[in-house]
Tab-separated table of C-alpha atoms in Angstrom:
chain	number	residue	atom	x	y	z
A	1	MET	CA	-4.609	-42.741	-65.531
A	2	SER	CA	-4.381	-39.198	-64.262
A	3	GLU	CA	-3.898	-38.603	-60.527
A	4	THR	CA	-6.081	-36.150	-58.671
A	5	LYS	CA	-4.388	-33.868	-56.151
A	6	THR	CA	-6.278	-32.164	-53.393
A	7	ILE	CA	-4.955	-28.799	-52.206
A	8	GLU	CA	-6.217	-27.551	-48.861
A	9	ALA	CA	-6.483	-23.791	-48.573
A	10	GLN	CA	-5.058	-22.336	-45.353
A	11	ALA	CA	-7.558	-20.474	-43.223
A	12	ARG	CA	-6.927	-16.765	-42.996
A	13	PRO	CA	-6.690	-15.260	-39.499
A	14	VAL	CA	-9.822	-13.359	-38.671
A	15	ILE	CA	-9.848	-10.544	-36.147
A	16	HIS	CA	-13.116	-10.364	-34.243
A	17	ILE	CA	-14.031	-7.016	-32.740
A	18	ARG	CA	-16.612	-7.391	-30.061
A	19	LEU	CA	-18.011	-4.417	-28.241
A	20	PRO	CA	-18.670	-4.822	-24.518
A	21	ASP	CA	-22.161	-5.246	-23.257
A	22	GLY	CA	-23.850	-1.963	-22.455
A	23	TRP	CA	-21.650	0.247	-24.662
A	24	ALA	CA	-24.673	1.707	-26.466
A	25	ARG	CA	-26.396	2.486	-23.158
A	26	ALA	CA	-23.310	4.317	-21.844
A	27	MET	CA	-22.809	6.222	-25.096
A	28	LEU	CA	-26.451	7.271	-25.049
A	29	SER	CA	-25.969	8.527	-21.466
A	30	GLY	CA	-23.177	10.826	-22.661
A	31	VAL	CA	-25.302	12.141	-25.537
A	32	GLN	CA	-28.253	12.791	-23.233
A	33	ALA	CA	-26.092	14.662	-20.716
A	34	ALA	CA	-24.667	16.885	-23.458
A	35	LEU	CA	-28.093	17.697	-24.921
A	36	VAL	CA	-29.686	18.440	-21.546
A	37	SER	CA	-26.786	20.663	-20.433
A	38	TRP	CA	-26.716	22.559	-23.719
A	39	GLY	CA	-30.483	23.055	-23.579
A	40	LEU	CA	-30.242	24.410	-20.035
A	41	VAL	CA	-27.665	26.987	-21.105
A	42	ILE	CA	-29.737	28.079	-24.110
A	43	VAL	CA	-32.871	28.470	-21.986
A	44	MET	CA	-30.994	30.598	-19.454
A	45	VAL	CA	-29.675	32.942	-22.145
A	46	MET	CA	-33.049	33.231	-23.883
A	47	ALA	CA	-34.796	34.020	-20.589
A	48	THR	CA	-32.231	36.705	-19.842
A	49	TYR	CA	-32.722	38.252	-23.293
A	50	TRP	CA	-36.490	38.211	-22.866
A	51	SER	CA	-36.176	40.092	-19.569
A	52	ILE	CA	-34.012	42.872	-21.008
A	53	ALA	CA	-35.372	43.016	-24.560
A	54	ALA	CA	-37.083	46.331	-23.812
A	55	ASN	CA	-33.750	47.999	-23.043
A	56	PRO	CA	-33.048	50.719	-25.654
A	57	TRP	CA	-29.435	49.626	-25.853
A	58	LEU	CA	-30.514	46.224	-27.194
A	59	LYS	CA	-32.765	47.349	-30.014
A	60	SER	CA	-30.448	45.857	-32.621
A	61	ALA	CA	-30.281	42.467	-30.857
A	62	THR	CA	-32.538	39.697	-32.140
A	63	TRP	CA	-33.588	36.254	-30.935
A	64	SER	CA	-31.081	34.648	-33.273
A	65	ASP	CA	-28.338	36.704	-31.678
A	66	ALA	CA	-29.497	35.519	-28.282
A	67	PHE	CA	-29.396	31.914	-29.519
A	68	ALA	CA	-25.832	32.422	-30.786
A	69	THR	CA	-24.883	33.931	-27.444
A	70	GLY	CA	-26.160	30.760	-25.806
A	71	GLY	CA	-23.878	28.728	-28.097
A	72	ASP	CA	-20.944	30.936	-27.114
A	73	LEU	CA	-21.739	30.421	-23.448
A	74	TRP	CA	-21.861	26.645	-23.989
A	75	GLY	CA	-18.418	26.852	-25.534
A	76	LEU	CA	-17.159	28.766	-22.480
A	77	VAL	CA	-18.552	26.015	-20.236
A	78	LEU	CA	-16.364	23.525	-22.113
A	79	GLY	CA	-13.312	25.736	-21.632
A	80	GLY	CA	-13.325	27.227	-25.115
A	81	THR	CA	-12.020	30.612	-26.235
A	82	LEU	CA	-14.064	33.363	-27.868
A	83	ASN	CA	-12.618	35.631	-30.543
A	84	MET	CA	-14.506	38.897	-30.496
A	85	SER	CA	-13.017	41.505	-32.832
A	86	GLY	CA	-9.513	40.200	-32.246
A	87	THR	CA	-9.895	39.978	-28.456
A	88	HIS	CA	-9.559	36.484	-27.018
A	89	ILE	CA	-11.773	35.767	-24.046
A	90	ARG	CA	-11.638	32.664	-21.896
A	91	VAL	CA	-13.962	32.782	-18.887
A	92	ILE	CA	-15.345	29.499	-17.528
A	93	PRO	CA	-18.647	29.619	-15.594
A	94	THR	CA	-17.581	26.966	-13.093
A	95	LEU	CA	-20.993	26.526	-11.471
A	96	ILE	CA	-22.483	25.411	-14.801
A	97	CYS	CA	-19.553	22.991	-15.176
A	98	LEU	CA	-20.484	21.400	-11.855
A	99	ILE	CA	-24.116	21.120	-12.989
A	100	VAL	CA	-23.024	19.379	-16.212
A	101	LEU	CA	-20.881	16.997	-14.151
A	102	LEU	CA	-23.891	16.124	-11.995
A	103	PHE	CA	-25.980	15.477	-15.123
A	104	LEU	CA	-23.330	13.095	-16.444
A	105	ARG	CA	-23.153	11.249	-13.147
A	106	ALA	CA	-26.934	10.924	-12.996
A	107	PHE	CA	-27.231	9.502	-16.533
A	108	LEU	CA	-24.453	6.968	-15.872
A	109	ILE	CA	-26.489	5.339	-13.098
A	110	SER	CA	-28.347	3.300	-15.718
A	111	SER	CA	-25.037	1.700	-16.808
A	112	ARG	CA	-24.214	0.113	-13.446
A	113	ARG	CA	-25.434	-3.335	-14.469
A	114	PHE	CA	-22.925	-3.502	-17.332
A	115	PRO	CA	-19.142	-4.091	-17.235
A	116	ALA	CA	-16.909	-1.225	-16.226
A	117	ILE	CA	-15.283	-0.849	-19.626
A	118	SER	CA	-18.625	-0.076	-21.255
A	119	GLN	CA	-19.009	3.157	-19.276
A	120	TRP	CA	-16.067	4.723	-21.065
A	121	TRP	CA	-18.217	4.989	-24.172
A	122	ALA	CA	-20.022	7.833	-22.417
A	123	VAL	CA	-16.867	9.918	-22.914
A	124	ILE	CA	-17.082	9.467	-26.690
A	125	GLY	CA	-20.798	10.238	-26.802
A	126	PHE	CA	-20.518	13.397	-24.699
A	127	ALA	CA	-17.403	14.741	-26.453
A	128	LEU	CA	-18.769	14.329	-29.983
A	129	THR	CA	-22.183	15.760	-29.130
A	130	SER	CA	-20.947	18.735	-27.104
A	131	CYS	CA	-18.316	19.756	-29.678
A	132	ALA	CA	-20.854	19.491	-32.479
A	133	LEU	CA	-23.354	21.670	-30.601
A	134	ALA	CA	-20.699	24.250	-29.747
A	135	ALA	CA	-19.491	24.470	-33.343
A	136	GLY	CA	-22.976	24.667	-34.819
A	137	THR	CA	-24.653	27.173	-32.507
A	138	SER	CA	-21.954	29.780	-31.733
A	139	ASP	CA	-20.723	32.765	-33.723
A	140	HIS	CA	-17.474	33.707	-31.959
A	141	LEU	CA	-16.266	30.413	-30.541
A	142	GLN	CA	-13.094	28.651	-31.638
A	143	TRP	CA	-14.631	25.194	-31.452
A	144	HIS	CA	-11.348	23.256	-31.408
A	145	THR	CA	-10.516	24.824	-28.030
A	146	THR	CA	-13.462	22.934	-26.495
A	147	ILE	CA	-12.041	19.462	-27.147
A	148	VAL	CA	-10.046	19.254	-23.921
A	149	GLY	CA	-12.951	20.344	-21.744
A	150	SER	CA	-15.411	18.028	-23.499
A	151	LEU	CA	-13.127	15.090	-22.623
A	152	ILE	CA	-12.202	16.041	-19.038
A	153	LEU	CA	-15.786	16.415	-17.790
A	154	PRO	CA	-17.007	12.924	-18.809
A	155	ILE	CA	-13.757	11.297	-17.673
A	156	ILE	CA	-14.269	12.727	-14.178
A	157	ALA	CA	-17.889	11.544	-14.201
A	158	VAL	CA	-16.928	8.000	-15.276
A	159	ILE	CA	-14.194	7.717	-12.620
A	160	TRP	CA	-16.671	8.935	-10.026
A	161	SER	CA	-19.216	6.332	-11.162
A	162	LEU	CA	-16.709	3.462	-11.131
A	163	LEU	CA	-15.351	4.268	-7.685
A	164	SER	CA	-18.811	4.584	-6.165
A	165	SER	CA	-20.144	1.334	-7.708
A	166	SER	CA	-19.457	-1.192	-4.950
A	167	VAL	CA	-22.577	-3.363	-5.353
A	168	ASN	CA	-22.221	-4.764	-8.866
A	169	LYS	CA	-19.230	-7.074	-9.207
A	170	HIS	CA	-18.975	-6.284	-12.946
A	171	VAL	CA	-18.534	-2.568	-12.335
A	172	GLN	CA	-16.414	-2.597	-9.187
A	173	ILE	CA	-12.715	-1.901	-9.784
A	174	ARG	CA	-10.240	-4.148	-8.002
A	175	ILE	CA	-7.829	-1.762	-6.337
A	176	PRO	CA	-6.317	-1.928	-2.840
A	177	ASP	CA	-8.439	-0.670	-0.005
A	178	TRP	CA	-5.863	1.885	1.097
A	179	VAL	CA	-5.952	3.444	-2.391
A	180	LYS	CA	-9.739	3.729	-2.244
A	181	HIS	CA	-9.522	5.274	1.198
A	182	GLY	CA	-6.863	7.707	-0.010
A	183	LEU	CA	-8.997	8.820	-2.964
A	184	ARG	CA	-12.008	9.348	-0.735
A	185	LEU	CA	-9.940	11.253	1.814
A	186	GLY	CA	-8.507	13.451	-0.942
A	187	VAL	CA	-11.965	14.382	-2.207
A	188	LEU	CA	-13.157	15.139	1.329
A	189	ALA	CA	-10.042	17.235	1.964
A	190	ALA	CA	-10.795	19.248	-1.192
A	191	LEU	CA	-14.356	19.820	0.016
A	192	GLY	CA	-13.007	20.906	3.401
A	193	ALA	CA	-10.670	23.419	1.767
A	194	ALA	CA	-13.589	24.705	-0.297
A	195	GLY	CA	-15.615	25.138	2.899
A	196	VAL	CA	-12.846	27.219	4.484
A	197	GLY	CA	-12.615	29.315	1.312
A	198	PHE	CA	-16.381	29.832	1.283
A	199	MET	CA	-16.335	31.131	4.864
A	200	ALA	CA	-13.456	33.469	3.985
A	201	LEU	CA	-15.457	34.722	0.981
A	202	ILE	CA	-18.520	35.390	3.134
A	203	CYS	CA	-16.394	37.401	5.574
A	204	ALA	CA	-14.870	39.412	2.707
A	205	VAL	CA	-18.303	40.201	1.199
A	206	TRP	CA	-19.656	41.256	4.588
A	207	ALA	CA	-16.668	43.530	5.240
A	208	ALA	CA	-16.833	45.157	1.769
A	209	TRP	CA	-20.590	45.277	1.292
A	210	ASP	CA	-20.658	49.037	0.740
A	211	ARG	CA	-18.155	48.864	-2.112
A	212	ILE	CA	-20.106	46.010	-3.725
A	213	VAL	CA	-23.316	48.035	-3.614
A	214	HIS	CA	-21.605	51.077	-5.166
A	215	ILE	CA	-20.278	48.997	-8.079
A	216	HIS	CA	-23.732	47.443	-8.558
A	217	GLU	CA	-25.301	50.894	-8.822
A	218	LEU	CA	-23.065	51.690	-11.804
A	219	PHE	CA	-25.291	49.419	-13.971
A	220	PHE	CA	-28.305	51.721	-13.370
A	221	ILE	CA	-30.523	48.749	-12.585
A	222	SER	CA	-34.001	49.809	-11.499
A	223	SER	CA	-36.171	46.669	-11.457
A	224	THR	CA	-35.961	43.764	-9.036
A	225	TYR	CA	-35.906	41.254	-11.894
A	226	ASP	CA	-32.786	42.846	-13.357
A	227	THR	CA	-31.135	42.761	-9.948
A	228	VAL	CA	-31.926	39.054	-9.606
A	229	MET	CA	-30.499	38.296	-13.048
A	230	THR	CA	-27.321	40.228	-12.234
A	231	VAL	CA	-26.866	38.295	-8.999
A	232	MET	CA	-27.488	34.968	-10.775
A	233	ALA	CA	-24.922	35.849	-13.425
A	234	GLN	CA	-22.324	36.357	-10.670
A	235	LEU	CA	-23.381	33.142	-8.920
A	236	MET	CA	-22.268	31.259	-12.049
A	237	PHE	CA	-18.716	32.117	-10.962
A	238	MET	CA	-19.157	31.308	-7.263
A	239	PRO	CA	-16.793	28.278	-7.358
A	240	THR	CA	-14.207	30.513	-9.028
A	241	ALA	CA	-14.480	33.033	-6.193
A	242	ILE	CA	-14.044	30.218	-3.629
A	243	VAL	CA	-10.878	29.020	-5.375
A	244	TRP	CA	-9.521	32.561	-5.352
A	245	ALA	CA	-10.253	32.822	-1.620
A	246	VAL	CA	-8.442	29.540	-0.887
A	247	SER	CA	-5.474	30.723	-2.951
A	248	TRP	CA	-5.430	33.945	-0.945
A	249	LEU	CA	-5.428	31.998	2.336
A	250	THR	CA	-2.440	29.906	1.233
A	251	GLY	CA	-0.405	33.084	0.770
A	252	ALA	CA	0.043	32.632	-2.982
A	253	GLY	CA	-2.743	35.125	-3.749
A	254	PHE	CA	-4.352	35.724	-7.148
A	255	TYR	CA	-3.963	38.170	-10.018
A	256	VAL	CA	-6.516	40.787	-11.009
A	257	GLY	CA	-4.379	41.980	-13.868
A	258	ALA	CA	-0.845	41.156	-14.891
A	259	ASP	CA	0.546	43.777	-12.505
A	260	ALA	CA	-1.828	43.361	-9.553
A	261	LEU	CA	-1.174	40.410	-7.247
A	262	HIS	CA	-3.609	40.384	-4.344
A	263	SER	CA	-2.323	38.368	-1.377
A	264	PRO	CA	-2.216	38.634	2.427
A	265	THR	CA	0.991	40.650	2.102
A	266	SER	CA	0.134	42.668	-1.024
A	267	THR	CA	-2.852	44.923	-1.828
A	268	PRO	CA	-2.068	46.886	-4.997
A	269	VAL	CA	-4.184	49.853	-6.013
A	270	ALA	CA	-5.155	49.278	-9.666
A	271	PRO	CA	-8.279	49.364	-11.876
A	272	ILE	CA	-10.548	46.309	-11.690
A	273	PRO	CA	-13.320	45.053	-14.012
A	274	VAL	CA	-16.775	46.439	-13.335
A	275	VAL	CA	-18.052	43.377	-11.500
A	276	PRO	CA	-19.772	43.917	-8.141
A	277	LEU	CA	-18.257	40.787	-6.608
A	278	LEU	CA	-14.740	42.125	-7.177
A	279	GLY	CA	-15.532	44.873	-4.690
A	280	ALA	CA	-14.808	42.280	-1.973
A	281	LEU	CA	-11.072	42.419	-2.686
A	282	PRO	CA	-9.156	43.078	0.559
A	283	ALA	CA	-8.105	46.684	0.906
A	284	GLN	CA	-5.470	46.075	3.602
A	285	THR	CA	-2.753	43.523	4.203
A	286	THR	CA	-3.275	41.001	6.974
A	287	GLY	CA	-0.048	39.010	6.987
A	288	ALA	CA	0.785	35.441	6.128
A	289	TRP	CA	-0.677	34.159	9.424
A	290	VAL	CA	-4.040	33.511	7.680
A	291	ILE	CA	-2.703	30.139	6.538
A	292	VAL	CA	-3.364	29.050	10.126
A	293	PHE	CA	-7.028	28.562	9.160
A	294	LEU	CA	-6.084	25.908	6.609
A	295	ILE	CA	-3.707	24.244	9.081
A	296	ALA	CA	-6.445	24.178	11.729
A	297	ALA	CA	-8.849	22.641	9.213
A	298	GLY	CA	-6.210	20.017	8.413
A	299	CYS	CA	-5.754	19.179	12.106
A	300	ALA	CA	-9.502	18.815	12.611
A	301	TYR	CA	-9.764	16.591	9.556
A	302	GLY	CA	-6.774	14.554	10.757
A	303	ILE	CA	-8.544	13.866	14.065
A	304	TYR	CA	-11.603	12.737	12.107
A	305	VAL	CA	-9.483	10.398	9.974
A	306	ARG	CA	-7.863	8.931	13.101
A	307	MET	CA	-11.239	8.253	14.705
A	308	ARG	CA	-13.231	7.054	11.682
A	309	ALA	CA	-10.924	5.996	8.830
A	310	CYS	CA	-7.727	4.742	10.454
A	311	GLU	CA	-5.849	1.942	8.683
A	312	PRO	CA	-4.737	-1.109	10.724
A	313	SER	CA	-1.057	-0.872	9.774
A	314	ILE	CA	1.220	2.125	9.663
A	315	ARG	CA	2.351	1.263	6.118
A	316	ALA	CA	-1.203	1.182	4.766
A	317	GLN	CA	-1.950	4.442	6.586
A	318	ALA	CA	1.085	6.126	5.039
A	319	GLY	CA	0.053	4.928	1.577
A	320	SER	CA	-3.477	6.196	2.106
A	321	LEU	CA	-2.196	9.612	3.174
A	322	LEU	CA	0.114	9.778	0.154
A	323	THR	CA	-2.804	8.968	-2.158
A	324	MET	CA	-4.852	11.650	-0.412
A	325	SER	CA	-2.120	14.240	-0.991
A	326	VAL	CA	-1.815	13.395	-4.695
A	327	THR	CA	-5.598	13.483	-5.138
A	328	LEU	CA	-5.899	16.857	-3.417
A	329	TRP	CA	-3.067	18.284	-5.505
A	330	LEU	CA	-4.634	17.112	-8.781
A	331	LEU	CA	-8.046	18.474	-7.840
A	332	SER	CA	-6.483	21.764	-6.774
A	333	VAL	CA	-4.569	22.103	-10.030
A	334	GLY	CA	-7.760	21.428	-12.009
A	335	ALA	CA	-9.750	23.930	-9.963
A	336	ALA	CA	-7.032	26.597	-10.295
A	337	GLY	CA	-6.884	26.060	-14.061
A	338	ALA	CA	-10.671	26.297	-14.389
A	339	SER	CA	-10.809	29.506	-12.313
A	340	ARG	CA	-8.110	31.252	-14.344
A	341	MET	CA	-9.398	33.816	-16.869
A	342	HIS	CA	-7.986	35.593	-19.911
A	343	ILE	CA	-9.503	38.780	-21.299
A	344	GLY	CA	-7.480	40.221	-24.158
A	345	SER	CA	-3.716	40.312	-24.421
A	346	GLU	CA	-2.967	43.380	-22.326
A	347	ARG	CA	-3.301	43.927	-18.620
A	348	MET	CA	-6.383	41.689	-18.161
A	349	SER	CA	-4.666	38.737	-19.787
A	350	ILE	CA	-4.104	37.173	-16.341
A	351	LEU	CA	-6.942	36.818	-13.855
A	352	GLY	CA	-6.829	34.185	-11.165
A	353	PRO	CA	-4.366	32.197	-9.043
A	354	ASP	CA	-1.066	30.622	-9.950
A	355	ILE	CA	-1.814	27.127	-11.238
A	356	TRP	CA	1.194	25.465	-9.586
A	357	ARG	CA	2.116	27.514	-6.522
A	358	ALA	CA	-1.293	27.761	-4.868
A	359	PRO	CA	-2.094	23.998	-5.030
A	360	SER	CA	1.358	23.122	-3.707
A	361	LEU	CA	0.990	25.437	-0.707
A	362	LEU	CA	-2.504	24.101	-0.050
A	363	VAL	CA	-1.278	20.493	0.001
A	364	LEU	CA	1.675	21.448	2.195
A	365	ALA	CA	-0.572	23.179	4.743
A	366	MET	CA	-3.536	20.817	4.920
A	367	CYS	CA	-2.005	17.432	4.129
A	368	GLY	CA	0.985	18.178	6.333
A	369	ALA	CA	-1.295	18.820	9.319
A	370	ILE	CA	-3.441	15.782	8.512
A	371	THR	CA	-0.410	13.501	8.199
A	372	VAL	CA	1.137	14.659	11.467
A	373	CYS	CA	-2.113	14.227	13.435
A	374	VAL	CA	-2.912	10.805	11.987
A	375	LEU	CA	0.572	9.287	12.254
A	376	ILE	CA	1.216	10.593	15.772
A	377	ALA	CA	-2.118	9.267	17.071
A	378	HIS	CA	-1.919	5.949	15.165
A	379	PRO	CA	-2.082	2.871	17.451
A	380	ALA	CA	1.198	1.532	16.068
A	381	THR	CA	2.987	4.816	16.804
A	382	VAL	CA	1.486	5.032	20.283
A	383	GLY	CA	2.511	1.451	21.053
A	384	TRP	CA	6.042	2.032	19.813
A	385	ALA	CA	6.372	5.207	21.890
A	386	ARG	CA	5.078	3.429	24.995
A	387	THR	CA	7.586	0.613	24.484
A	388	GLN	CA	10.442	3.063	24.087
A	389	CYS	CA	9.447	4.915	27.259
A	390	GLN	CA	9.336	1.699	29.236
A	391	ARG	CA	12.735	0.634	27.909
A	392	MET	CA	14.300	4.007	28.740
A	393	ARG	CA	12.792	3.924	32.226
A	394	ALA	CA	14.173	0.428	32.856
A	395	GLU	CA	17.619	1.465	31.615
A	396	TYR	CA	17.566	4.507	33.914
A	397	ARG	CA	16.669	2.373	36.917
A	398	ASP	CA	19.411	-0.142	36.140
A	399	ALA	CA	21.975	2.622	35.768
A	400	ARG	CA	20.887	4.228	39.045
A	401	ASP	CA	21.091	0.938	40.954
A	402	THR	CA	24.509	0.196	39.470
A	403	SER	CA	25.837	3.609	40.508
A	404	VAL	CA	24.491	3.215	44.044
A	405	LEU	CA	26.149	-0.185	44.441
A	406	ALA	CA	29.419	1.117	43.055
A	407	GLU	CA	29.448	4.045	45.486
A	408	ALA	CA	28.506	1.795	48.391
A	409	ALA	CA	31.433	-0.525	47.603
A	410	LEU	CA	33.885	2.368	47.974
A	411	VAL	CA	32.694	3.319	51.484
A	412	ASP	CA	34.655	2.055	54.639
A	413	PRO	CA	32.545	-0.552	56.526
A	414	LEU	CA	33.430	1.092	59.894
A	415	ASP	CA	32.098	4.464	58.696
A	416	SER	CA	29.120	3.096	56.809
A	417	ALA	CA	26.775	4.019	59.627
A	418	GLU	CA	27.785	7.658	59.474
A	419	VAL	CA	27.999	8.191	55.704
A	420	ASP	CA	24.889	8.755	53.660
A	421	LEU	CA	25.183	7.919	49.918
A	422	ASP	CA	21.849	8.417	48.171
A	423	GLY	CA	20.108	7.216	51.353
A	424	SER	CA	21.729	3.726	51.373
A	425	SER	CA	23.863	4.231	54.563
A	426	ALA	CA	20.932	5.794	56.386
A	427	ASP	CA	18.820	2.759	55.585
A	428	PHE	CA	21.621	0.487	56.769
A	429	THR	CA	21.914	2.396	60.089
A	430	GLU	CA	18.180	2.259	60.658
A	431	ASN	CA	18.126	-1.477	59.952
A	432	THR	CA	21.058	-2.025	62.407
A	433	HIS	CA	19.315	-0.104	65.196
A	434	GLU	CA	16.096	-1.948	64.614
A	435	SER	CA	17.814	-5.384	64.728
A	436	ALA	CA	19.727	-4.444	67.940
A	437	LYS	CA	16.516	-3.247	69.529
A	438	GLU	CA	14.741	-6.472	68.661
A	439	ASN	CA	17.618	-8.565	70.103
A	440	SER	CA	17.595	-6.598	73.393
A	441	GLU	CA	13.862	-7.041	73.688
A	442	ASP	CA	14.223	-10.797	73.133
A	443	GLU	CA	16.955	-11.054	75.828
A	444	LYS	CA	14.816	-9.131	78.309
A	445	GLY	CA	11.888	-11.408	77.645
A	446	SER	CA	13.957	-14.590	78.132
A	447	THR	CA	15.493	-13.239	81.380
A	448	GLU	CA	12.125	-12.438	82.882
A	449	GLN	CA	10.819	-15.857	81.869
A	450	GLU	CA	13.784	-17.522	83.593
A	451	LYS	CA	13.196	-15.431	86.729
A	452	HIS	CA	9.566	-16.498	86.933
A	453	SER	CA	10.312	-20.180	86.245
A	454	LYS	CA	13.414	-20.560	88.594
A	455	PRO	CA	11.574	-20.643	91.993
A	456	VAL	CA	9.266	-23.379	90.754
A	457	LEU	CA	12.191	-25.537	89.588
A	458	THR	CA	14.082	-25.027	92.902
A	459	GLU	CA	11.165	-26.153	95.092
A	460	ALA	CA	10.535	-29.246	92.959
A	461	SER	CA	14.206	-30.261	93.025
A	462	HIS	CA	14.376	-29.730	96.813
A	463	MET	CA	11.424	-32.037	97.468
A	464	GLN	CA	12.809	-34.703	95.135
A	465	LYS	CA	16.169	-34.470	96.929
A	466	GLN	CA	14.618	-35.035	100.386
A	467	GLN	CA	12.679	-38.056	99.081
A	468	GLU	CA	15.827	-39.607	97.636
A	469	LYS	CA	17.763	-39.009	100.880
A	470	SER	CA	15.108	-40.752	102.951
A	471	ALA	CA	15.053	-43.695	100.539
A	472	GLY	CA	18.829	-43.983	100.712
A	473	ALA	CA	18.805	-44.055	104.539
A	474	THR	CA	16.301	-46.884	104.579
A	475	GLU	CA	18.381	-48.972	102.200
A	476	ASN	CA	21.521	-48.505	104.328
A	477	SER	CA	19.712	-49.737	107.413
A	478	GLU	CA	18.533	-52.843	105.607
A	479	VAL	CA	22.034	-53.713	104.354
A	480	SER	CA	23.644	-53.339	107.735
A	481	GLU	CA	21.047	-55.602	109.429
A	482	PRO	CA	20.119	-58.394	107.027
A	483	GLY	CA	17.095	-60.458	107.941
A	484	PRO	CA	16.616	-64.168	107.774
A	485	GLN	CA	14.592	-63.809	104.657
A	486	GLU	CA	15.930	-62.234	101.527
A	487	VAL	CA	13.892	-60.789	98.848
A	488	SER	CA	14.388	-62.675	95.586
A	489	GLN	CA	13.213	-59.773	93.479
A	490	SER	CA	14.111	-56.194	93.879
A	491	ARG	CA	12.452	-53.095	92.454
A	492	PRO	CA	14.283	-51.058	89.859
A	493	GLY	CA	14.297	-48.118	92.236
A	494	ASP	CA	16.425	-50.040	94.806
A	495	ASP	CA	19.380	-50.357	92.476
A	496	PRO	CA	22.284	-48.326	93.852
A	497	ARG	CA	23.269	-47.336	90.325
A	498	VAL	CA	19.932	-45.704	89.912
A	499	GLU	CA	20.479	-43.856	93.214
A	500	ASN	CA	23.842	-42.660	92.107
A	501	SER	CA	22.492	-41.475	88.799
A	502	SER	CA	19.622	-39.722	90.533
A	503	SER	CA	21.925	-37.990	92.955
A	504	THR	CA	24.120	-36.972	90.085
A	505	GLU	CA	21.145	-35.448	88.282
A	506	ILE	CA	20.072	-33.615	91.455
A	507	LYS	CA	23.528	-32.206	91.911
A	508	THR	CA	23.616	-31.120	88.335
A	509	GLU	CA	20.288	-29.356	88.715
A	510	ASP	CA	21.406	-27.667	91.943
A	511	SER	CA	24.565	-26.469	90.348
């Protein structure tokens, strides 16, 4: 008979790939943000072309050219580079970048009910869609230069969404509280620096308004609509101008050409691009003291942190301040990089602040002031300082008392009343006089009391003495002449021993 053998096949390992819940919703949010932002840019360019289509200089321009210009502008928003007849241009309209960031944040609100990891799919959706639109609708854009910008914008939006989602337990990130506080403080510090830069920019525009108007007149603009469009085109670079102003306040300055560094200590005279806003460049040096404005802003913010966002322990507070400094430095580096421009390869190849020096000086000025104010006014620091003051005061008192006793031990006791060592001998003399005075007063009082009481005692003793003498005479008469009857009992007062003792007491009192 043949035997049957059964061979069991080993199961092959199977890798299961499971996408997180809500990944499609987050990816769709990124696609929607890219489409809406791109459409906004195209509409702006088309409206501008429609307003100036009657200009004789634009007779050769068509609607398709305007659409391609919109694609080029979208590429600039993503940080791309244009190649126009061999000239490389990289100019980022930072205000439109902020609008795109707000669109991304708004579309990610619908993904709050899903796990945190699903929101990262919005980065993929936005990057693919935005790069595809930039490559398909532009004529002069090098589309591969937009990859970095198309990734940075959604990453910032996702981090913002995750840190602000504190209601849903699936979305909330588990990080220490002091890290969260440090991140929030860093963002607020960046907004505070931007506010100081905005005020400096307003002052510069007000001081150089005449020069700005003269540059604006070079465009030969006659209608109000054209003026409004020109102003709106410059407003697209308002965040860039604020970053330049903050860099100027730090002392690092900014470049308007490779050979023209404008700073508080340097005002070169060189050609500038025909942009009305550049007429606000300072014409005179002011000195490096302008960094005081940033330091003052840091002190004010430090007082706010101490009153509203103070950590319970000094270690947690130090960690929060360190996180704040790192966050501010990263945001400053990103802002400086976004505000830096390149036009050609000659003199205009460098426009904007130094990417590394300006952020470092900003962090040193603001975060240094914030750290000093917060740590000095922290309850732990105040308590430690109070304890040290009390200990030093006690040690000083002990040392003073020890020195006084040592000096007093070296003084002759006979001359102690006449020598004054830190007031100790004077006190001793006063105490001696006071005690002697009290003793004399007591002796006078006792003497007067004895004087008043002595006559009374003398009269009483004299009467008692006469009574005892009369009693003694009677007893002597009875002894010398005894009667027939004798008294069997005698009183205790008739005892001669008692008489002798009484006379002895009277004599003692008289003496």
